[in-house]
Tab-separated table of C-alpha atoms in Angstrom:
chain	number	residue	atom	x	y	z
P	1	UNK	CA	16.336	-4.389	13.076
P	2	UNK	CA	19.437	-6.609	13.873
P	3	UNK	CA	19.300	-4.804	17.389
P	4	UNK	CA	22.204	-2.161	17.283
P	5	UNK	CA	22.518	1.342	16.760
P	6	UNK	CA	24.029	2.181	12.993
P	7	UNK	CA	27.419	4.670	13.081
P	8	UNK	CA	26.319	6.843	9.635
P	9	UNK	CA	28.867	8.211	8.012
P	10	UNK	CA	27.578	11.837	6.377
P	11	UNK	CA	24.573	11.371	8.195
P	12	UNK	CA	24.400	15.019	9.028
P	13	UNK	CA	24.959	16.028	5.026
P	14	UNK	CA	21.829	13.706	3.968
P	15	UNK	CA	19.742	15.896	1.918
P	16	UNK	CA	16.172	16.928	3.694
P	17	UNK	CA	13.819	14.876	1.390
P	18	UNK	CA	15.817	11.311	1.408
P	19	UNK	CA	15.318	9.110	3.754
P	20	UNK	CA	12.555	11.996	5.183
P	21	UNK	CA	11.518	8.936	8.440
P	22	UNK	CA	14.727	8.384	9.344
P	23	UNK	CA	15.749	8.659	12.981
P	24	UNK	CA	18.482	11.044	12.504
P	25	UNK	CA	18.497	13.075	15.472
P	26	UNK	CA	18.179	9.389	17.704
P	27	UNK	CA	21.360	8.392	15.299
P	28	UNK	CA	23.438	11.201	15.755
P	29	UNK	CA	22.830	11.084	19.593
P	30	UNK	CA	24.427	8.101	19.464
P	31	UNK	CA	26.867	8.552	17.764
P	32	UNK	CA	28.022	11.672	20.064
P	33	UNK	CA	28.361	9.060	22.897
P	34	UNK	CA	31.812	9.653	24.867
P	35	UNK	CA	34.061	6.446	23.917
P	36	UNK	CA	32.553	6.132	19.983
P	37	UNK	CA	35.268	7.067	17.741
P	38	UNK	CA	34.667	10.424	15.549
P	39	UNK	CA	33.679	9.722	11.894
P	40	UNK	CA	36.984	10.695	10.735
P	41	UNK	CA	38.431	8.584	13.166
P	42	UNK	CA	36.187	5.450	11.637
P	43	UNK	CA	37.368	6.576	7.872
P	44	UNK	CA	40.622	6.546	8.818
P	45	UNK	CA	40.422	2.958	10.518
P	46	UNK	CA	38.377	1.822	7.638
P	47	UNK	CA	41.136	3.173	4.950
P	48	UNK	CA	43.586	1.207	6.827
P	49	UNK	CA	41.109	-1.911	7.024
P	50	UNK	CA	41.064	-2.008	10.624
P	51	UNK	CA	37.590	-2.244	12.701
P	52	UNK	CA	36.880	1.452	14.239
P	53	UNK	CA	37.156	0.804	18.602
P	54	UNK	CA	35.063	2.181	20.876
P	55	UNK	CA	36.752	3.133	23.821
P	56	UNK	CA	34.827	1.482	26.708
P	57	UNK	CA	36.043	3.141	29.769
P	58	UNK	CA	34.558	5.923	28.046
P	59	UNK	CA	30.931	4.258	27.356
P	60	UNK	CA	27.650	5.992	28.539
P	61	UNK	CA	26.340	2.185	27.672
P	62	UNK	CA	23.467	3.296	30.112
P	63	UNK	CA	22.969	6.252	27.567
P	64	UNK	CA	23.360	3.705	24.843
P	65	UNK	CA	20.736	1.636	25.757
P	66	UNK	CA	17.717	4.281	26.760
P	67	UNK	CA	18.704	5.719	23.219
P	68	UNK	CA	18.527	1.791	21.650
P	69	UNK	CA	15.218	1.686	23.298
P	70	UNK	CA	14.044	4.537	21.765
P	71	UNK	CA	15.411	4.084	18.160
P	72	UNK	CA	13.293	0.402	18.328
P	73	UNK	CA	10.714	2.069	19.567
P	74	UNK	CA	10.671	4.532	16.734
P	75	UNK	CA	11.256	1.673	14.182
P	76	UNK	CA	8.192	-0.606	15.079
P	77	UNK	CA	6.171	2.374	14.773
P	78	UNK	CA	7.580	4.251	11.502
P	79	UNK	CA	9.989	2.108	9.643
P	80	UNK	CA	8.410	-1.354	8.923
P	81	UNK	CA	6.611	-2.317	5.705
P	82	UNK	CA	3.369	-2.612	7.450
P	83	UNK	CA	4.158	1.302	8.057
P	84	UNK	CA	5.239	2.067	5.117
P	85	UNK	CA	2.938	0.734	2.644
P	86	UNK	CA	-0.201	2.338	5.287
P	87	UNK	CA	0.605	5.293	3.722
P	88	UNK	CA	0.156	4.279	0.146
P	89	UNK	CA	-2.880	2.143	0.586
P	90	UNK	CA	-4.705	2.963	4.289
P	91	UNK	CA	-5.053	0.441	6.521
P	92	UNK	CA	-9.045	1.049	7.528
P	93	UNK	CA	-10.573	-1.964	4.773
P	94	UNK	CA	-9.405	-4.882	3.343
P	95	UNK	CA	-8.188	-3.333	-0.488
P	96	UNK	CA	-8.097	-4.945	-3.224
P	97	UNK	CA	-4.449	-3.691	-5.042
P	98	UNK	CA	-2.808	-4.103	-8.492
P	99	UNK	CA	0.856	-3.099	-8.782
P	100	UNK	CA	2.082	-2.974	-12.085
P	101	UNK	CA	5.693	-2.995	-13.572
P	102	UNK	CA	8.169	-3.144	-16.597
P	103	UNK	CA	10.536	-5.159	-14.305
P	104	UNK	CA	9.529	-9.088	-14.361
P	105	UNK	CA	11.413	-9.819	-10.906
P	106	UNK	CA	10.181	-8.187	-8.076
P	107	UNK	CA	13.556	-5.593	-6.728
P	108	UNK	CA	13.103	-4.290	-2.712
P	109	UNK	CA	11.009	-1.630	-3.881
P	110	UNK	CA	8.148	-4.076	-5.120
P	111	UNK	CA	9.020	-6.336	-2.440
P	112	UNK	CA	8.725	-3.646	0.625
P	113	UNK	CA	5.874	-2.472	-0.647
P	114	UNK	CA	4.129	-5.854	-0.992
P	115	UNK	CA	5.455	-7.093	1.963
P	116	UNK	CA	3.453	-4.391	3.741
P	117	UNK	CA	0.645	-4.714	2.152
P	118	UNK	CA	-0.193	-7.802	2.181
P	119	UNK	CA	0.368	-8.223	6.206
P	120	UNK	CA	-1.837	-5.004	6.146
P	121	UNK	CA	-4.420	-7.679	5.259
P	122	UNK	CA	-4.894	-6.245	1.676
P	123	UNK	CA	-5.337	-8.461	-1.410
P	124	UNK	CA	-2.580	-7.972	-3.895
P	125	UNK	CA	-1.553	-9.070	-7.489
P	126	UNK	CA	0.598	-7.918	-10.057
P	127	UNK	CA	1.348	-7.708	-13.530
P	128	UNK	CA	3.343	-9.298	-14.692
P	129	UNK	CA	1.957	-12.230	-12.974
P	130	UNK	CA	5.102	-14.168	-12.212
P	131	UNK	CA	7.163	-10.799	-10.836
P	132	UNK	CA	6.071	-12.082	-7.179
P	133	UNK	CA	7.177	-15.781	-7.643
P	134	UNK	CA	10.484	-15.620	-5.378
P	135	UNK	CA	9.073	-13.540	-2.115
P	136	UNK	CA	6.518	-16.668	-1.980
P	137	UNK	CA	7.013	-18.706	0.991
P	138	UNK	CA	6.569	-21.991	-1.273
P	139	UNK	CA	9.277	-21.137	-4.365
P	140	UNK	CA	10.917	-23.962	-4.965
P	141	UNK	CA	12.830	-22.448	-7.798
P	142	UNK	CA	16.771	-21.257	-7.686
P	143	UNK	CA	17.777	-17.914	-6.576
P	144	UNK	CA	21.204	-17.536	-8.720
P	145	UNK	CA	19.546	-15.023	-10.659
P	146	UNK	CA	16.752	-12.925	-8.802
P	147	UNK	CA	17.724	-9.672	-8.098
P	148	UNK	CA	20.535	-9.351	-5.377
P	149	UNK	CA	20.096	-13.833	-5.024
P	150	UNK	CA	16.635	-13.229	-3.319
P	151	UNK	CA	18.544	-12.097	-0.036
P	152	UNK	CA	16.089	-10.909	2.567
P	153	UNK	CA	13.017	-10.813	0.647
P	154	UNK	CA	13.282	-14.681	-0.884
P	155	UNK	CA	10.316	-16.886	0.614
P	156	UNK	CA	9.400	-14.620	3.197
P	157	UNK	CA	5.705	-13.815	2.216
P	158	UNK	CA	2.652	-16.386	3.294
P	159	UNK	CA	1.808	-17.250	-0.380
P	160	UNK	CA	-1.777	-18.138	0.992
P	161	UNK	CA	-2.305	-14.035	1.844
P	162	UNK	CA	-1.512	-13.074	-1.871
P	163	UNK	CA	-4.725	-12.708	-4.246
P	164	UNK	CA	-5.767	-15.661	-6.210
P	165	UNK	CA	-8.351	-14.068	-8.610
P	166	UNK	CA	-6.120	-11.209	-10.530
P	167	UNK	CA	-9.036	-9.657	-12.530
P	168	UNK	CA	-10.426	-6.398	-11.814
P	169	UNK	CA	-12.068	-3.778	-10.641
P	170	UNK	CA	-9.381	-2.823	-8.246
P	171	UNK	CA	-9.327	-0.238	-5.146
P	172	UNK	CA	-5.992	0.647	-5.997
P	173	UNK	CA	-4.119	0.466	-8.877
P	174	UNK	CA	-0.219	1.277	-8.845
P	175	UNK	CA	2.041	2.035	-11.538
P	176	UNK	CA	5.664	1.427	-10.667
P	177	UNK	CA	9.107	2.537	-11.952
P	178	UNK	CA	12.576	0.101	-10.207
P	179	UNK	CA	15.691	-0.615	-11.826
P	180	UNK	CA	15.932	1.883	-14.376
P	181	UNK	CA	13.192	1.147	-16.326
P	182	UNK	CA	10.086	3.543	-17.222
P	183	UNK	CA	6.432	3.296	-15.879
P	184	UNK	CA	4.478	0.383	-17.649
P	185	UNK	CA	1.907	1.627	-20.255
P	186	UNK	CA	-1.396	2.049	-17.606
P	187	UNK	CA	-3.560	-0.924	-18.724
P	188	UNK	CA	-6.367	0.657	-20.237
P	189	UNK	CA	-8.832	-1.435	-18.603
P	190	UNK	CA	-7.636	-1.830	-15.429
P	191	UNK	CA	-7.209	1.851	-15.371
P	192	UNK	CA	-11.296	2.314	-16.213
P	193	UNK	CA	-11.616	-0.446	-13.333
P	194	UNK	CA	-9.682	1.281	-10.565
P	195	UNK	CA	-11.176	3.824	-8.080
P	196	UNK	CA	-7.256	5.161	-7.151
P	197	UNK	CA	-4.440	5.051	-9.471
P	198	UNK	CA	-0.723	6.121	-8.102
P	199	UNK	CA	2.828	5.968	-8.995
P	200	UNK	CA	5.658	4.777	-7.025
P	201	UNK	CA	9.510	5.753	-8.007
P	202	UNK	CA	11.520	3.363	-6.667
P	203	UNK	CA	14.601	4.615	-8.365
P	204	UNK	CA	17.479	6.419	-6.777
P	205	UNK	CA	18.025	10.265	-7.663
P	206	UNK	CA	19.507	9.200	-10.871
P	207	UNK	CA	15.847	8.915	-12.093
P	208	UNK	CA	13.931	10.560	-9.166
P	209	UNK	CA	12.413	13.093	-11.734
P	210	UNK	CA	11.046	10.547	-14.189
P	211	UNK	CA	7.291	11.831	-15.642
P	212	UNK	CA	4.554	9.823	-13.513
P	213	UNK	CA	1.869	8.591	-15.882
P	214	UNK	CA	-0.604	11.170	-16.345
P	215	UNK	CA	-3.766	8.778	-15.407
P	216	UNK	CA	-2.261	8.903	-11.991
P	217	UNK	CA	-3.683	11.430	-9.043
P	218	UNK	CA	-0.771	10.801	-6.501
P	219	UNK	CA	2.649	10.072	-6.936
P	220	UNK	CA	5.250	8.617	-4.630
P	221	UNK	CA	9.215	9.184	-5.115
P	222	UNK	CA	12.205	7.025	-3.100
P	223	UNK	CA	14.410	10.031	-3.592
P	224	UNK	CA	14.178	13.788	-4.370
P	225	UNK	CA	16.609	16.470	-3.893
């Protein structure tokens, strides 16, 4: 998104269900370009704390840039929240969506996820209430201790799009698991309330294979090997 190709070091050892969207084969294209330094060349310039060099007598940059195209291309279509969170909660109908967490400050997961859903057009709250305070566009509060100092996600979400009236029934009601904690215990009426109930892993491998709640009928993981 900051308009340049990444070099991705192991790229061709990722494992086939991380990172599943990921334009590898656009990636690695690049990354074959005469002039760009091998990746052991790069590891060896990065051990020595030097900045890898791309030879530029050497540079396709024509090739570069039809492959740049492409990889933005691919991005806008398959790699924004908006895309993302479509295929958690369709895009067809305004929804109305509870996500619901052990973790009191919202972590990229949460924020991702509500980021896209809310420019979906869907109407979103959470519990607990105040885990969505720093991605409002009017916090006024510090950001010394939100998770990672609030950078990227901190004020960036039109607070007048997020739901005002948090009571039920819901469309879709989502159970989540971020930072090493559990799944919340399913509210028992907002579970009675809700015509879909799902849980979302955000957690890294470490915990990819932690039990979903059983009230839920689909179940999302970040990482599974």
């Amino acid at each position: 998104m900051s308009g340049s190709i990444p070099f991705f070091i192991g790229l061709e050892n990722l494992p086939n269900r991380t990172m599943t969207t990921f334009p590898k084969a656009l990636v690695a294209s690049a990354m074959a370009l005469p002039g760009v330094p091998s990746q052991a060349e790069v590891l060896k310039s990065m051990a020595a704390g030097e900045v890898p060099q791309v030879n530029l007598d050497q540079f396709d940059m024509m090739a570069y840039m039809t492959i740049h195209k492409q990889l933005m291309e691919y991005a806008g279509q398959n790699l924004l929240t908006t895309s993302k969170a479509s295929k958690v909660v369709p895009e067809k109908d305004v929804q109305r969506v509870l996500i619901h967490s052990r973790t009191p400050e919202v972590g990229y997961g949460q924020f991702m996820l509500v980021n896209g859903l809310v420019n979906n057009g869907h109407s979103v709250c959470a519990r607990p209430e105040e885990m969505l305070r720093t991605m409002r566009d009017d916090y006024t509060g510090a950001l010394d201790t939100a998770y990672g100092r609030g950078f990227s996600y901190a004020r960036t979400v039109d607070h007048t799009k997020l739901a005002l009236d948090c009571h039920g029934p819901w469309d879709y009601y989502l159970l989540l698991a971020e930072g090493g904690d559990t799944y919340p215990e399913p509210d028992v009426e907002d579970t009675k309330q809700a015509k879909h109930i799902l849980a979302i892993n955000w957690d890294d491998m470490k915990d990819a294979l932690l039990p979903a709640p059983s009230v839920a009928t689909e179940y999302f993981v970040r990482e599974l090997v």
